């Protein structure tokens, strides 16, 4: 299912797939979703303000990216609950472990992914997405020669779920937790909302929602006194790179007014995340709502954190948003 995804290809195949997907992620294409994202952020921050001590993950950091992705993919409101269940279960495949429980979870993930596949192929077959303002509609419009098959469009939908759903949830959850822990930094942004863009970049660096990804070497590579052979499985640790003291002064400290543009929270080079502008837009919208309406954030109970080896963020975060 994932064999042809942009994230796991190289060379000419990667360039071709990325070129096919790119039209849906231009600045103009994403700007058309800004009012939708701003409206959802306002609605969900409202909901969390009105529910002091409730779990921010369930009330804000999960629903926002999920509803944004659903809107981008043309999933109607009536299907959101089922869509959420399928997407949650299918993305757990990222954390596969070769154990009996891991194999059971992988089977559940594959069943959910197949349910998603049937869902999207059914909608693509009806033609209802063609001409729509959804991401898939935009890609269909730019693929009049039929270069993008329904199967390829489904794979793009899965990629969006992986890249734009749980990672953004982790970014938003980490942002809330960090500002509750560092009220002086939150006050700095409240006093100067123009800091929001670079504050979000510092959150991406500091929390690194994507901690690690595995890759395979295509040639021998020497690091210090060690040569890594061709075909070796290596772990890229974005979290470690984002705390590198050679790249950042005082790297373990959170500084809202830092300008950490050299962070690798969204990858680097040819594999730089296509969905990065969308994640930034959602984080900007939430932080803007918070600093305009919330004087401080406090943790209302012990948070729990993801045990996923690749993704880092709170899975439960009881908070109070004070007016």
Coordinates of N, CA and C in Angstrom, one line a residue, residues 11 60 101 266 278:
X11 N 15.0 9.5 -6.0 CA 15.4 9.7 -7.4 C 14.3 10.2 -8.3
X60 N -9.2 19.4 21.3 CA -8.6 20.3 20.4 C -7.5 19.7 19.5
X101 N 2.0 -9.0 19.9 CA 1.1 -7.9 20.0 C 1.2 -6.9 18.8
X266 N 10.7 19.3 9.9 CA 9.9 18.9 8.8 C 10.8 18.2 7.7
X278 N 0.8 23.6 5.8 CA -0.5 23.3 6.4 C -0.4 23.2 7.9

